[in-house]
Amino acid sequence: MASRDPATGVLPGEAADDSQSSGEFPITTRGRGHEILDALATAVVVVDDRGRIEFANQRALRVLACSATTLLGADVGRVLAPFELIRKAAEAAEGDEARQTVKLPDAAEVVIGFHVRKLPAELDSDGESYTVVFQDITQWERMRDERDRLMRLAAVSEVLPSVLHELKNPLAAIGTAVELLVEDCTDLDLQERLHAVLPEIRRMTLTLEGIGSVGRDLSSGRYGAVDHALRESFRVLERQALERGIGFECAVKDMPLLPFDVAMVRAIVFNLLTNAIHACRRGDRIRLSAELTQDSPSLLRVSVDDSGTGMSKEEVERCRELFFTTKPRGTGIGLALCDRAAQAAGGRLQVSSQRGQGTTVTLEVPVRAPVRHSPGSAAGTT
Ligand SMILES: Nc1ncnc2c1ncn2[C@@H]1O[C@H](COP(=O)(O)OP(=O)(O)OP(=O)(O)O)[C@@H](O)[C@H]1O
Ligand SMILES: [Mg+2]
């Protein structure tokens, strides 16, 4: 690339004293190229034919969080994007933006969007140089992800009721048919095998129930046996947990009838227990506990504690977001559903977790209406 006169900062071919020139544009700006580039709100670097940075404006230093000494002469692949990508981007159509995730010196990651053009030959007599114009688009990327998420949500919400309807009814029919077959079957071996199908059907029903309860209220005008609902979800998953060699413990205290939607309670605990099973390996343990506290108003407190993989700090922060998942086949709906249900009922869902140590998810909801004692209910734990 052609070099500037150190005294004037002027490139060969530029007018040093622009006041002599005349024309449509004020030529005086030409000799002040550096100052003008520094004043731009866009980051600019010039990369030489070997991929070395030979110019960076002030904005570029700020975006890449580097000093001029670090950046000038540095390999562009180390601080911005591989040289190969820069060269390719120079061939891209006008308006096509290339993207690159860049790790800054303080280890933070930002997404950079950039355009590249070859420097015109008259400014670049001794090789191929490239002007890279770029900006930090991390916020844009987040907004785009959020938009995509909302669009997916809208699409799912639209088709969900009919999909659930299509699935739930045949499933209920299959369940009833299998129950009848179990009763009628005289072959004990076959009867046992048919019997094993029933919890699977129940599991699928609970999953659908959970998805179908998105947006429904956990607090209810009707009273339900919450303790029974909790134990039912536990039992449905017990076999799966034990087969995987996971210790599975239920410590649900007896409770009076509570003004909660028991289908929602089942769905929430089913989600929490399923997550715990996914996070555990052979030898780990899971404990479901639940109680009604003596506070005023009293709280329904349900906890699922596991000794599984645990989560990173970022995962703990994000795990309640709708569609956040780290599983290849996860939907990221489970915890979002539980969190919304808890909040809508004036409660909260707390997640505490440590990578490699395990996770505890606790649901706490106030019991706002007087409890009702069902005949024969006694204090105890099952
Ligand atoms: N007990 C747990 N241990 C470790 N990670 C967990 C646990 N519970 C939730 N997570 C993390 O939170 C993420 C979100 O959980 P969530 O239940 O919302 O969705 P999912 O399990 O991925 O998918 P699904 O919608 O099928 O439940 C999980 O992908 C996982 O990374
Ligand atoms: Mg889940």
Short mmCIF file of C-alpha atoms and ligand atoms in Angstrom, two decimals:
data_model
loop_
_atom_site.label_atom_id
_atom_site.label_comp_id
_atom_site.label_asym_id
_atom_site.label_seq_id
_atom_site.Cartn_x
_atom_site.Cartn_y
_atom_site.Cartn_z
CA MET A 1 0.00 0.00 0.00
CA ALA A 2 1.17 3.54 -0.72
CA SER A 3 2.50 5.34 2.35
CA ARG A 4 1.70 8.78 3.70
CA ASP A 5 4.07 11.63 3.95
CA PRO A 6 4.89 11.61 7.66
CA ALA A 7 4.90 15.41 7.85
CA THR A 8 1.61 16.09 6.11
CA GLY A 9 -0.22 12.79 6.42
CA VAL A 10 -0.93 13.04 2.71
CA LEU A 11 -1.01 10.08 0.34
CA PRO A 12 0.74 10.30 -3.05
CA GLY A 13 -1.69 11.90 -5.46
CA GLU A 14 -3.44 13.91 -2.74
CA ALA A 15 -3.24 17.69 -2.75
CA ALA A 16 -1.15 18.87 0.21
CA ASP A 17 -2.54 22.36 0.09
CA ASP A 18 -6.13 21.97 -0.85
CA SER A 19 -6.93 25.65 -0.80
CA GLN A 20 -5.49 25.79 -4.32
CA SER A 21 -7.94 23.23 -5.63
CA SER A 22 -11.41 23.85 -6.81
CA GLY A 23 -14.29 21.44 -7.39
CA GLU A 24 -17.61 20.29 -6.10
CA PHE A 25 -16.32 18.89 -2.77
CA PRO A 26 -14.08 20.73 -0.35
CA ILE A 27 -10.77 19.10 -1.19
CA THR A 28 -9.33 20.41 2.09
CA THR A 29 -10.69 17.28 3.78
CA ARG A 30 -8.37 15.03 1.82
CA GLY A 31 -5.19 15.71 3.74
CA ARG A 32 -7.06 15.17 7.02
CA GLY A 33 -8.01 11.57 6.23
CA HIS A 34 -6.86 10.24 9.59
CA GLU A 35 -8.75 12.79 11.66
CA ILE A 36 -11.89 12.20 9.68
CA LEU A 37 -11.63 8.43 10.05
CA ASP A 38 -11.01 8.88 13.78
CA ALA A 39 -14.13 10.99 14.11
CA LEU A 40 -16.31 8.28 12.50
CA ALA A 41 -18.79 6.39 14.65
CA THR A 42 -17.89 3.26 12.65
CA ALA A 43 -14.79 1.21 13.23
CA VAL A 44 -12.32 1.02 10.34
CA VAL A 45 -9.12 -0.94 9.91
CA VAL A 46 -6.90 -1.31 6.89
CA VAL A 47 -5.33 -4.72 6.41
CA ASP A 48 -2.31 -5.24 4.16
CA ASP A 49 -1.75 -8.08 1.68
CA ARG A 50 -0.25 -10.30 4.42
CA GLY A 51 -3.17 -9.86 6.77
CA ARG A 52 -1.45 -7.33 9.05
CA ILE A 53 -3.35 -4.36 10.40
CA GLU A 54 -1.71 -1.19 9.17
CA PHE A 55 -4.31 1.34 10.19
CA ALA A 56 -7.05 1.44 12.82
CA ASN A 57 -9.24 4.40 13.69
CA GLN A 58 -10.18 5.34 17.25
CA ARG A 59 -13.51 3.56 17.07
CA ALA A 60 -11.80 0.32 16.02
CA LEU A 61 -9.55 0.52 19.08
CA ARG A 62 -12.61 0.95 21.29
CA VAL A 63 -14.65 -1.85 19.71
CA LEU A 64 -11.73 -4.29 19.88
CA ALA A 65 -10.66 -2.97 23.30
CA CYS A 66 -7.02 -2.73 22.17
CA SER A 67 -4.39 -0.01 22.22
CA ALA A 68 -2.94 1.25 18.93
CA THR A 69 0.38 -0.41 19.78
CA THR A 70 -1.26 -3.81 20.13
CA LEU A 71 -3.36 -3.44 17.03
CA LEU A 72 -0.96 -1.94 14.50
CA GLY A 73 1.03 -4.68 12.83
CA ALA A 74 -1.09 -7.40 14.48
CA ASP A 75 -2.35 -10.38 12.51
CA VAL A 76 -6.00 -9.55 11.70
CA GLY A 77 -6.94 -13.19 12.35
CA ARG A 78 -5.96 -12.81 16.00
CA VAL A 79 -7.97 -9.69 16.75
CA LEU A 80 -10.86 -9.57 14.30
CA ALA A 81 -11.46 -12.31 11.74
CA PRO A 82 -9.37 -14.81 9.74
CA PHE A 83 -7.66 -13.12 6.79
CA GLU A 84 -9.26 -15.66 4.49
CA LEU A 85 -12.69 -14.50 5.62
CA ILE A 86 -11.71 -10.86 5.09
CA ARG A 87 -10.61 -11.64 1.53
CA LYS A 88 -13.81 -13.56 0.85
CA ALA A 89 -15.94 -10.77 2.30
CA ALA A 90 -14.31 -8.36 -0.14
CA GLU A 91 -15.94 -10.30 -2.97
CA ALA A 92 -19.40 -10.20 -1.34
CA ALA A 93 -22.23 -8.24 -2.89
CA GLU A 94 -22.76 -4.66 -1.78
CA GLY A 95 -24.71 -4.62 1.49
CA ASP A 96 -23.85 -8.23 2.49
CA GLU A 97 -22.51 -8.15 6.00
CA ALA A 98 -20.10 -10.80 7.27
CA ARG A 99 -20.20 -11.80 10.95
CA GLN A 100 -17.61 -12.99 13.36
CA THR A 101 -17.60 -13.69 17.08
CA VAL A 102 -14.55 -12.03 18.57
CA LYS A 103 -12.99 -12.74 21.94
CA LEU A 104 -11.80 -9.46 23.47
CA PRO A 105 -8.64 -9.20 25.60
CA ASP A 106 -10.82 -9.28 28.77
CA ALA A 107 -12.30 -12.61 27.51
CA ALA A 108 -15.74 -11.07 26.80
CA GLU A 109 -17.25 -12.19 23.50
CA VAL A 110 -18.80 -9.77 21.02
CA VAL A 111 -20.35 -10.30 17.62
CA ILE A 112 -18.81 -8.10 14.94
CA GLY A 113 -20.56 -7.32 11.67
CA PHE A 114 -18.24 -6.14 8.90
CA HIS A 115 -17.97 -5.07 5.28
CA VAL A 116 -14.75 -5.32 3.34
CA ARG A 117 -13.57 -3.57 0.21
CA LYS A 118 -10.27 -3.74 -1.63
CA LEU A 119 -8.44 -0.46 -1.41
CA PRO A 120 -8.51 1.29 -4.82
CA ALA A 121 -5.33 0.73 -6.87
CA GLU A 122 -4.34 4.39 -6.81
CA LEU A 123 -4.07 4.24 -3.01
CA ASP A 124 -2.49 0.84 -3.00
CA SER A 125 0.39 0.60 -5.42
CA ASP A 126 2.38 -2.21 -3.77
CA GLY A 127 -0.06 -5.01 -3.08
CA GLU A 128 -3.61 -5.85 -2.12
CA SER A 129 -4.95 -4.07 0.92
CA TYR A 130 -8.42 -4.14 2.37
CA THR A 131 -10.55 -1.65 4.23
CA VAL A 132 -12.66 -3.33 6.86
CA VAL A 133 -15.56 -1.31 8.19
CA PHE A 134 -17.14 -2.93 11.24
CA GLN A 135 -19.29 -2.51 14.31
CA ASP A 136 -20.23 -4.38 17.45
CA ILE A 137 -23.62 -5.96 16.65
CA THR A 138 -23.95 -8.04 19.80
CA GLN A 139 -27.08 -6.12 20.89
CA TRP A 140 -28.61 -6.47 17.42
CA GLU A 141 -27.97 -10.18 17.47
CA ARG A 142 -29.70 -10.46 20.85
CA MET A 143 -32.67 -8.50 19.57
CA ARG A 144 -32.83 -10.67 16.48
CA ASP A 145 -32.78 -13.83 18.63
CA GLU A 146 -35.52 -12.35 20.79
CA ARG A 147 -37.60 -11.54 17.72
CA ASP A 148 -37.13 -15.08 16.37
CA ARG A 149 -38.09 -16.47 19.76
CA LEU A 150 -41.29 -14.41 19.87
CA MET A 151 -42.18 -15.44 16.34
CA ARG A 152 -41.67 -19.09 17.21
CA LEU A 153 -43.76 -18.61 20.31
CA ALA A 154 -46.57 -17.01 18.32
CA ALA A 155 -46.50 -19.86 15.80
CA VAL A 156 -46.48 -22.52 18.54
CA SER A 157 -49.30 -20.86 20.49
CA GLU A 158 -51.43 -20.81 17.38
CA VAL A 159 -51.22 -24.50 16.60
CA LEU A 160 -50.79 -25.84 20.12
CA PRO A 161 -54.42 -26.18 21.22
CA SER A 162 -55.39 -28.22 18.18
CA VAL A 163 -52.26 -30.40 18.33
CA LEU A 164 -52.91 -31.15 21.99
CA HIS A 165 -56.52 -31.93 21.28
CA GLU A 166 -55.51 -34.31 18.50
CA LEU A 167 -53.09 -36.13 20.80
CA LYS A 168 -54.92 -36.19 24.11
CA ASN A 169 -58.12 -37.86 23.03
CA PRO A 170 -56.57 -40.85 21.25
CA LEU A 171 -54.13 -41.21 24.14
CA ALA A 172 -56.99 -41.37 26.63
CA ALA A 173 -58.66 -44.02 24.44
CA ILE A 174 -55.43 -46.06 24.27
CA GLY A 175 -55.10 -45.84 28.07
CA THR A 176 -58.61 -47.11 28.65
CA ALA A 177 -58.16 -49.91 26.10
CA VAL A 178 -54.92 -51.09 27.74
CA GLU A 179 -56.53 -51.00 31.20
CA LEU A 180 -59.36 -53.22 29.93
CA LEU A 181 -56.89 -55.59 28.28
CA VAL A 182 -54.94 -55.87 31.55
CA GLU A 183 -58.13 -56.77 33.40
CA ASP A 184 -59.26 -59.35 30.82
CA CYS A 185 -55.90 -60.93 30.16
CA THR A 186 -55.40 -64.37 31.65
CA ASP A 187 -51.79 -64.82 30.49
CA LEU A 188 -49.81 -63.46 33.45
CA ASP A 189 -46.69 -62.67 31.49
CA LEU A 190 -48.65 -60.71 28.89
CA GLN A 191 -50.63 -59.01 31.63
CA GLU A 192 -47.42 -57.82 33.26
CA ARG A 193 -46.09 -56.47 29.98
CA LEU A 194 -49.35 -54.66 29.27
CA HIS A 195 -49.28 -53.25 32.76
CA ALA A 196 -45.86 -51.76 32.09
CA VAL A 197 -47.35 -49.74 29.24
CA LEU A 198 -49.73 -47.88 31.55
CA PRO A 199 -47.16 -45.63 33.30
CA GLU A 200 -45.78 -44.69 29.87
CA ILE A 201 -49.23 -43.61 28.76
CA ARG A 202 -49.65 -41.70 32.01
CA ARG A 203 -46.27 -40.04 31.43
CA MET A 204 -47.29 -38.90 27.97
CA THR A 205 -50.60 -37.61 29.32
CA LEU A 206 -48.77 -35.61 31.99
CA THR A 207 -46.40 -34.15 29.41
CA LEU A 208 -49.33 -33.03 27.28
CA GLU A 209 -51.08 -31.74 30.37
CA GLY A 210 -47.97 -29.70 31.15
CA ILE A 211 -47.75 -28.18 27.69
CA GLY A 212 -51.47 -27.52 27.69
CA SER A 213 -51.28 -25.65 30.96
CA VAL A 214 -49.06 -22.89 29.53
CA GLY A 215 -50.67 -19.62 30.56
CA ARG A 216 -53.17 -21.27 32.93
CA ASP A 217 -53.52 -20.18 36.54
CA LEU A 218 -51.98 -22.29 39.28
CA SER A 219 -54.28 -20.72 41.88
CA SER A 220 -57.76 -22.04 41.45
CA GLY A 221 -61.25 -21.49 42.81
CA ARG A 222 -61.46 -25.28 43.16
CA TYR A 223 -59.72 -27.16 45.95
CA GLY A 224 -57.48 -30.09 45.19
CA ALA A 225 -55.33 -32.73 46.87
CA VAL A 226 -51.94 -31.23 46.04
CA ASP A 227 -50.03 -33.85 48.05
CA HIS A 228 -51.65 -36.64 46.01
CA ALA A 229 -50.90 -34.84 42.76
CA LEU A 230 -47.22 -34.49 43.74
CA ARG A 231 -46.94 -38.16 44.65
CA GLU A 232 -48.66 -39.16 41.42
CA SER A 233 -46.08 -37.33 39.29
CA PHE A 234 -43.35 -38.91 41.38
CA ARG A 235 -44.74 -42.42 40.88
CA VAL A 236 -45.08 -41.96 37.13
CA LEU A 237 -41.36 -41.21 36.87
CA GLU A 238 -40.12 -43.57 39.57
CA ARG A 239 -39.55 -46.53 37.33
CA GLN A 240 -37.62 -44.49 34.78
CA ALA A 241 -35.35 -43.11 37.50
CA LEU A 242 -34.74 -46.47 39.15
CA GLU A 243 -34.00 -48.14 35.81
CA ARG A 244 -31.28 -45.57 35.27
CA GLY A 245 -29.76 -46.34 38.64
CA ILE A 246 -30.77 -43.02 40.18
CA GLY A 247 -31.86 -42.85 43.82
CA PHE A 248 -35.41 -41.46 43.84
CA GLU A 249 -36.90 -40.27 47.09
CA CYS A 250 -40.29 -38.77 47.87
CA ALA A 251 -40.77 -36.69 51.02
CA VAL A 252 -44.15 -35.09 50.46
CA LYS A 253 -46.00 -34.24 53.66
CA ASP A 254 -49.73 -34.74 53.95
CA MET A 255 -51.62 -31.52 53.31
CA PRO A 256 -55.17 -30.26 53.58
CA LEU A 257 -57.01 -29.51 50.34
CA LEU A 258 -55.52 -26.41 48.75
CA PRO A 259 -56.90 -23.84 46.30
CA PHE A 260 -54.59 -24.93 43.48
CA ASP A 261 -55.15 -26.50 40.08
CA VAL A 262 -53.87 -30.04 40.65
CA ALA A 263 -53.26 -30.63 36.94
CA MET A 264 -50.87 -27.67 37.00
CA VAL A 265 -49.17 -28.97 40.15
CA ARG A 266 -48.68 -32.36 38.47
CA ALA A 267 -47.31 -30.73 35.35
CA ILE A 268 -44.86 -28.52 37.27
CA VAL A 269 -43.44 -31.33 39.36
CA PHE A 270 -43.33 -33.63 36.38
CA ASN A 271 -41.18 -31.03 34.58
CA LEU A 272 -38.87 -30.50 37.54
CA LEU A 273 -38.40 -34.23 38.13
CA THR A 274 -37.84 -34.90 34.42
CA ASN A 275 -35.14 -32.23 34.32
CA ALA A 276 -33.50 -33.75 37.37
CA ILE A 277 -33.54 -37.24 35.79
CA HIS A 278 -31.96 -35.82 32.62
CA ALA A 279 -29.21 -34.22 34.70
CA CYS A 280 -28.42 -37.36 36.71
CA ARG A 281 -26.32 -40.40 36.02
CA ARG A 282 -26.17 -43.80 37.64
CA GLY A 283 -25.43 -43.39 41.33
CA ASP A 284 -26.89 -39.88 41.60
CA ARG A 285 -29.96 -39.11 43.68
CA ILE A 286 -33.11 -37.04 43.41
CA ARG A 287 -35.36 -35.95 46.23
CA LEU A 288 -38.83 -34.47 45.93
CA SER A 289 -39.99 -32.72 49.09
CA ALA A 290 -43.09 -30.67 49.77
CA GLU A 291 -44.70 -29.02 52.75
CA LEU A 292 -47.12 -26.37 53.78
CA THR A 293 -45.25 -23.79 55.88
CA GLN A 294 -46.58 -22.25 59.06
CA ASP A 295 -46.13 -18.68 57.73
CA SER A 296 -49.03 -16.32 57.38
CA PRO A 297 -50.19 -16.74 54.70
CA SER A 298 -48.76 -20.20 54.58
CA LEU A 299 -46.69 -21.20 51.58
CA LEU A 300 -46.80 -24.33 49.52
CA ARG A 301 -43.13 -25.19 49.15
CA VAL A 302 -42.08 -27.88 46.69
CA SER A 303 -38.42 -28.71 46.11
CA VAL A 304 -36.65 -30.99 43.70
CA ASP A 305 -33.07 -31.55 44.69
CA ASP A 306 -30.63 -33.52 42.56
CA SER A 307 -26.96 -34.42 42.65
CA GLY A 308 -26.63 -34.29 38.85
CA THR A 309 -24.52 -32.25 36.44
CA GLY A 310 -25.59 -28.85 37.76
CA MET A 311 -25.55 -25.68 35.68
CA SER A 312 -23.10 -22.91 34.87
CA LYS A 313 -23.82 -19.40 36.19
CA GLU A 314 -25.12 -18.33 32.78
CA GLU A 315 -27.40 -21.38 32.54
CA VAL A 316 -28.85 -20.63 35.97
CA GLU A 317 -29.59 -17.08 34.83
CA ARG A 318 -31.19 -18.18 31.57
CA CYS A 319 -32.83 -21.52 32.40
CA ARG A 320 -36.25 -19.93 33.01
CA GLU A 321 -36.32 -18.21 29.62
CA LEU A 322 -38.84 -19.66 27.21
CA PHE A 323 -37.06 -21.86 24.61
CA PHE A 324 -33.76 -21.84 26.47
CA THR A 325 -32.42 -25.36 26.34
CA THR A 326 -29.05 -27.09 26.38
CA LYS A 327 -30.51 -30.42 25.30
CA PRO A 328 -30.34 -31.59 21.69
CA ARG A 329 -34.00 -32.56 21.80
CA GLY A 330 -35.23 -30.14 24.47
CA THR A 331 -37.86 -27.52 23.81
CA GLY A 332 -36.97 -25.16 26.64
CA ILE A 333 -40.57 -24.86 27.72
CA GLY A 334 -40.51 -26.74 31.05
CA LEU A 335 -38.97 -24.26 33.48
CA ALA A 336 -40.49 -21.24 31.73
CA LEU A 337 -43.90 -22.81 32.31
CA CYS A 338 -43.16 -23.47 36.00
CA ASP A 339 -41.76 -19.98 36.52
CA ARG A 340 -44.73 -18.24 34.93
CA ALA A 341 -47.21 -20.37 36.85
CA ALA A 342 -45.42 -19.57 40.14
CA GLN A 343 -45.30 -15.84 39.44
CA ALA A 344 -48.91 -15.64 38.29
CA ALA A 345 -49.91 -17.20 41.61
CA GLY A 346 -47.86 -14.58 43.52
CA GLY A 347 -45.01 -17.00 44.19
CA ARG A 348 -41.60 -17.71 42.75
CA LEU A 349 -39.40 -20.43 41.37
CA GLN A 350 -35.88 -20.42 42.76
CA VAL A 351 -33.04 -22.22 41.04
CA SER A 352 -29.73 -22.78 42.76
CA SER A 353 -27.14 -24.88 41.06
CA GLN A 354 -23.45 -25.54 40.84
CA ARG A 355 -21.68 -27.17 37.95
CA GLY A 356 -20.73 -30.71 38.95
CA GLN A 357 -22.56 -30.50 42.29
CA GLY A 358 -26.26 -30.61 41.47
CA THR A 359 -29.35 -28.45 41.40
CA THR A 360 -32.20 -27.47 43.68
CA VAL A 361 -35.35 -25.99 42.20
CA THR A 362 -37.86 -24.69 44.70
CA LEU A 363 -41.39 -23.55 44.01
CA GLU A 364 -43.00 -21.34 46.63
CA VAL A 365 -46.57 -20.11 46.33
CA PRO A 366 -48.71 -18.43 48.96
CA VAL A 367 -51.96 -20.11 49.89
CA ARG A 368 -54.29 -17.17 49.68
CA ALA A 369 -57.61 -18.80 50.53
CA PRO A 370 -58.36 -20.79 53.70
CA VAL A 371 -57.28 -24.41 53.46
CA ARG A 372 -59.86 -27.22 53.73
CA HIS A 373 -59.29 -30.37 55.66
CA SER A 374 -60.26 -33.46 53.77
CA PRO A 375 -61.83 -36.21 55.86
CA GLY A 376 -59.18 -38.53 57.22
CA SER A 377 -56.13 -36.38 56.36
CA ALA A 378 -53.31 -36.80 58.83
CA ALA A 379 -49.86 -35.28 59.12
CA GLY A 380 -47.07 -37.45 57.79
CA THR A 381 -44.66 -37.96 54.94
CA THR A 382 -44.83 -40.35 52.04
N1 LIG B 1 -32.07 -30.14 37.34
C1 LIG B 1 -31.35 -29.59 36.36
N2 LIG B 1 -30.01 -29.85 36.29
C2 LIG B 1 -29.24 -29.31 35.32
N3 LIG B 1 -29.72 -28.46 34.36
C3 LIG B 1 -31.03 -28.18 34.38
C4 LIG B 1 -31.91 -28.71 35.37
N4 LIG B 1 -33.14 -28.21 35.14
C5 LIG B 1 -33.05 -27.42 34.05
N5 LIG B 1 -31.78 -27.39 33.60
C6 LIG B 1 -31.28 -26.59 32.46
O1 LIG B 1 -32.27 -25.65 32.10
C7 LIG B 1 -32.62 -25.81 30.71
C8 LIG B 1 -34.07 -25.46 30.53
O2 LIG B 1 -34.91 -26.41 31.16
P1 LIG B 1 -36.38 -26.62 30.63
O3 LIG B 1 -37.03 -27.66 31.46
O4 LIG B 1 -37.05 -25.30 30.54
O5 LIG B 1 -36.18 -27.11 29.15
P2 LIG B 1 -35.59 -28.51 28.64
O6 LIG B 1 -35.57 -29.50 29.75
O7 LIG B 1 -34.30 -28.24 27.96
O8 LIG B 1 -36.65 -28.91 27.54
P3 LIG B 1 -38.17 -29.34 27.84
O9 LIG B 1 -38.99 -28.21 27.31
O10 LIG B 1 -38.32 -30.58 27.06
O11 LIG B 1 -38.36 -29.48 29.31
C9 LIG B 1 -32.26 -27.25 30.40
O12 LIG B 1 -32.00 -27.44 29.02
C10 LIG B 1 -31.00 -27.45 31.25
O13 LIG B 1 -29.88 -26.87 30.60
MG MG B 2 -37.30 -29.77 30.95
#
